[in-house]
Amino acid sequence: MATAVSRLPTMRLARAPSLSLRLAGVFGLLAAASVLFVAGVAVVIARSHLDRTLDRQLISSAASFQAGPATRVRQPAQLAVETRHWLAEHPLPEGQMAAIGLPDGRLLTSAAGGDLYEVGEPRALLSATHVRWWNLQGSEGGVRGLTVPILAHGGRLGTLILLAYERPQQRTLHALVSGIAIASAVGILLSLLLGFAVVRRSLRPLRTMAAEVGAIEAAGDLSRRLSLHGPPDEVGRLADSFDSMLERLEEAFHKQRRFLAEASHELRTPLTVVRGQLEVLADELDGRRLTQVGDELERMSRIVDDLLLLAHLDEGMVLRREPVELELVLREALLRGMLLAPRDIRVDAEPVVYARADAERLLQVTSNLVTNAIKHTPEDGHITLRSERVDGAALIHVDDDGCGIPPDELPHVFERFYRGTRERATLPDGSGLGLAIAHSLVAAMDGTLEVRSKPALATTFTVRLPAA
Ligand SMILES: Nc1ncnc2c1ncn2[C@@H]1O[C@H](COP(=O)(O)OP(=O)(O)OP(=O)(O)O)[C@@H](O)[C@H]1O
Ligand SMILES: [Mg+2]
């Protein structure tokens, strides 16, 4: 069953993550991206620096060999002796080894050296005829190699093989990467927390504004102002603009209400005079035509009276607040309804339910609802007036089983001058102010007016007032 409440909600109901959280998230992502970029560059630079240092160490060992044994060797037999001397006098850095393949096929290796045969390509290394860099795979990971042929008297006496395990460099690199990772994680977390705190603090005036605007919206009180005290920044300027917009809105509403009240008031007197004069004329002239004019004038007077009442209600017309027994109101409304047209109207009242209301105005509201129900039900239709007390509220329901209200028209029935498409075609004498007045009267008594309808089946209008 479609429903409409007299006060239509306009707020966004779905909740999105807060702006502070989203901004802090963006900050965090930016911080993470820049930290990762810097860390990546640092690791690449460190790696290339370590590689170059390793190569320089190998070159320096090769240069020392070339400057020592290689220059002193005259015959192949001397190579072994010179090489042993050199190996003994030149301790190599950790993880490095030197091997010299002698012409007779023997192999001399440095004391700290590992096993040349553990390294991927010993045969290729031993037979290298050019100065060449090698990237090899040893039992403990990558190995950087440099081969230098030992030349004398235009021939190759042997080959100097210098090998360096990359593990120490990799250990340094790992230590660097884990240090950077921990520092980055801490940095990102800190910037996230800090970003969130800063954003939250900067958005505090906006939150205050949102709460104030919500309160103004809920109370419908245009005389309130945000009056945000703070620096004249973007938020401050927004608050000032909002305040001046409220000021202009309030002024415009006030002018419009005054205009409505004055116009209705001014129209009332001439209408009364014309109606009076018309009655006198009707006796003397063509009564039938004048009756038609009189009916139209009567209708006009009703509209003017309704507009005047609405204008007073807009201006904050104060209604009485006294305990009113709902059953009495329903019975009186039933009697008035019976006089309008023959319908099966019943009262189904919970005994002794009192509302805090203005008895006269509540009867006006109920009669209005009954009149509508009569207008929209066929002669064999049923109308029930019910009252009950629910959780501190006193309720009046007006049910009918007439034509009902289509769902697309339901949200508009409380608007001023709104009439359904069907009514405009078939019931030309209504003005569309009845429900607008009922709604404003109930609101002036701190209540609400709601409607539920199933077209062609049932319609229920519910007045909810504070119980007495
Ligand atoms: N009980 C009802 N059943 C079906 N439609 C209804 C009912 N009550 C109200 N409506 C719809 O709501 C519209 C507005 O009602 P409202 O009482 O404000 O105006 P009206 O009855 O057309 O004119 P007025 O009451 O000013 O003479 C109606 O035109 C009609 O379309
Ligand atoms: Mg009506």
GROMACS .gro file of N, CA and C in nm, residues 9 36 44 53-54 57 67 87 90 96 105-106 120 126-127 136 144 151 157 160 192 202 231 278 375 406:
model
   78
    9PRO      N    1   1.030   1.353   0.355
    9PRO     CA    2   1.173   1.359   0.385
    9PRO      C    3   1.254   1.393   0.261
   36LEU      N    4   5.696   0.463  -0.176
   36LEU     CA    5   5.736   0.346  -0.254
   36LEU      C    6   5.828   0.388  -0.369
   44VAL      N    7   6.740   0.074  -0.619
   44VAL     CA    8   6.808   0.060  -0.749
   44VAL      C    9   6.947   0.124  -0.742
   53THR      N   10   8.099  -0.138  -0.683
   53THR     CA   11   8.205  -0.157  -0.582
   53THR      C   12   8.269  -0.293  -0.598
   54LEU      N   13   8.184  -0.396  -0.619
   54LEU     CA   14   8.234  -0.533  -0.636
   54LEU      C   15   8.325  -0.541  -0.759
   57GLN      N   16   8.654  -0.382  -0.694
   57GLN     CA   17   8.743  -0.468  -0.613
   57GLN      C   18   8.809  -0.574  -0.701
   67ALA      N   19  10.030  -0.598  -1.219
   67ALA     CA   20  10.147  -0.516  -1.185
   67ALA      C   21  10.255  -0.599  -1.116
   87LEU      N   22   9.954  -1.451  -0.396
   87LEU     CA   23   9.837  -1.496  -0.319
   87LEU      C   24   9.860  -1.478  -0.170
   90HIS      N   25   9.853  -1.087  -0.088
   90HIS     CA   26   9.730  -1.009  -0.118
   90HIS      C   27   9.606  -1.082  -0.070
   96GLN      N   28   8.554  -1.343  -0.165
   96GLN     CA   29   8.619  -1.340  -0.297
   96GLN      C   30   8.729  -1.446  -0.303
  105GLY      N   31   9.835  -2.731  -1.633
  105GLY     CA   32   9.701  -2.781  -1.599
  105GLY      C   33   9.670  -2.774  -1.453
  106ARG      N   34   9.771  -2.741  -1.366
  106ARG     CA   35   9.744  -2.731  -1.223
  106ARG      C   36   9.662  -2.606  -1.195
  120GLY      N   37   7.957  -2.254  -1.175
  120GLY     CA   38   7.895  -2.305  -1.297
  120GLY      C   39   7.987  -2.351  -1.409
  126LEU      N   40   8.865  -2.142  -1.719
  126LEU     CA   41   9.007  -2.173  -1.730
  126LEU      C   42   9.062  -2.152  -1.870
  127SER      N   43   8.975  -2.167  -1.969
  127SER     CA   44   9.026  -2.153  -2.106
  127SER      C   45   8.998  -2.015  -2.164
  136LEU      N   46   7.793  -1.579  -1.289
  136LEU     CA   47   7.786  -1.725  -1.273
  136LEU      C   48   7.693  -1.760  -1.157
  144ARG      N   49   8.006  -1.313  -0.928
  144ARG     CA   50   8.055  -1.224  -1.032
  144ARG      C   51   8.199  -1.266  -1.063
  151LEU      N   52   9.968  -1.319  -2.010
  151LEU     CA   53  10.043  -1.325  -2.136
  151LEU      C   54  10.192  -1.300  -2.109
  157LEU      N   55  10.020  -1.779  -2.082
  157LEU     CA   56  10.076  -1.877  -1.988
  157LEU      C   57   9.966  -1.941  -1.904
  160LEU      N   58   9.407  -1.582  -1.506
  160LEU     CA   59   9.373  -1.539  -1.369
  160LEU      C   60   9.222  -1.530  -1.362
  192LEU      N   61   4.891   0.863   0.762
  192LEU     CA   62   4.747   0.835   0.759
  192LEU      C   63   4.677   0.893   0.882
  202SER      N   64   4.006   2.016   1.030
  202SER     CA   65   3.972   2.121   0.935
  202SER      C   66   3.825   2.115   0.897
  231PRO      N   67   3.774   3.156   1.140
  231PRO     CA   68   3.848   3.240   1.046
  231PRO      C   69   3.768   3.260   0.916
  278LEU      N   70  -2.630   4.141  -0.432
  278LEU     CA   71  -2.684   4.045  -0.527
  278LEU      C   72  -2.814   3.985  -0.476
  375LYS      N   73  -1.681   1.227  -0.108
  375LYS     CA   74  -1.669   1.266  -0.249
  375LYS      C   75  -1.609   1.154  -0.334
  406PRO      N   76  -0.393   0.731  -0.682
  406PRO     CA   77  -0.281   0.666  -0.753
  406PRO      C   78  -0.148   0.702  -0.686
   0.00000   0.00000   0.00000
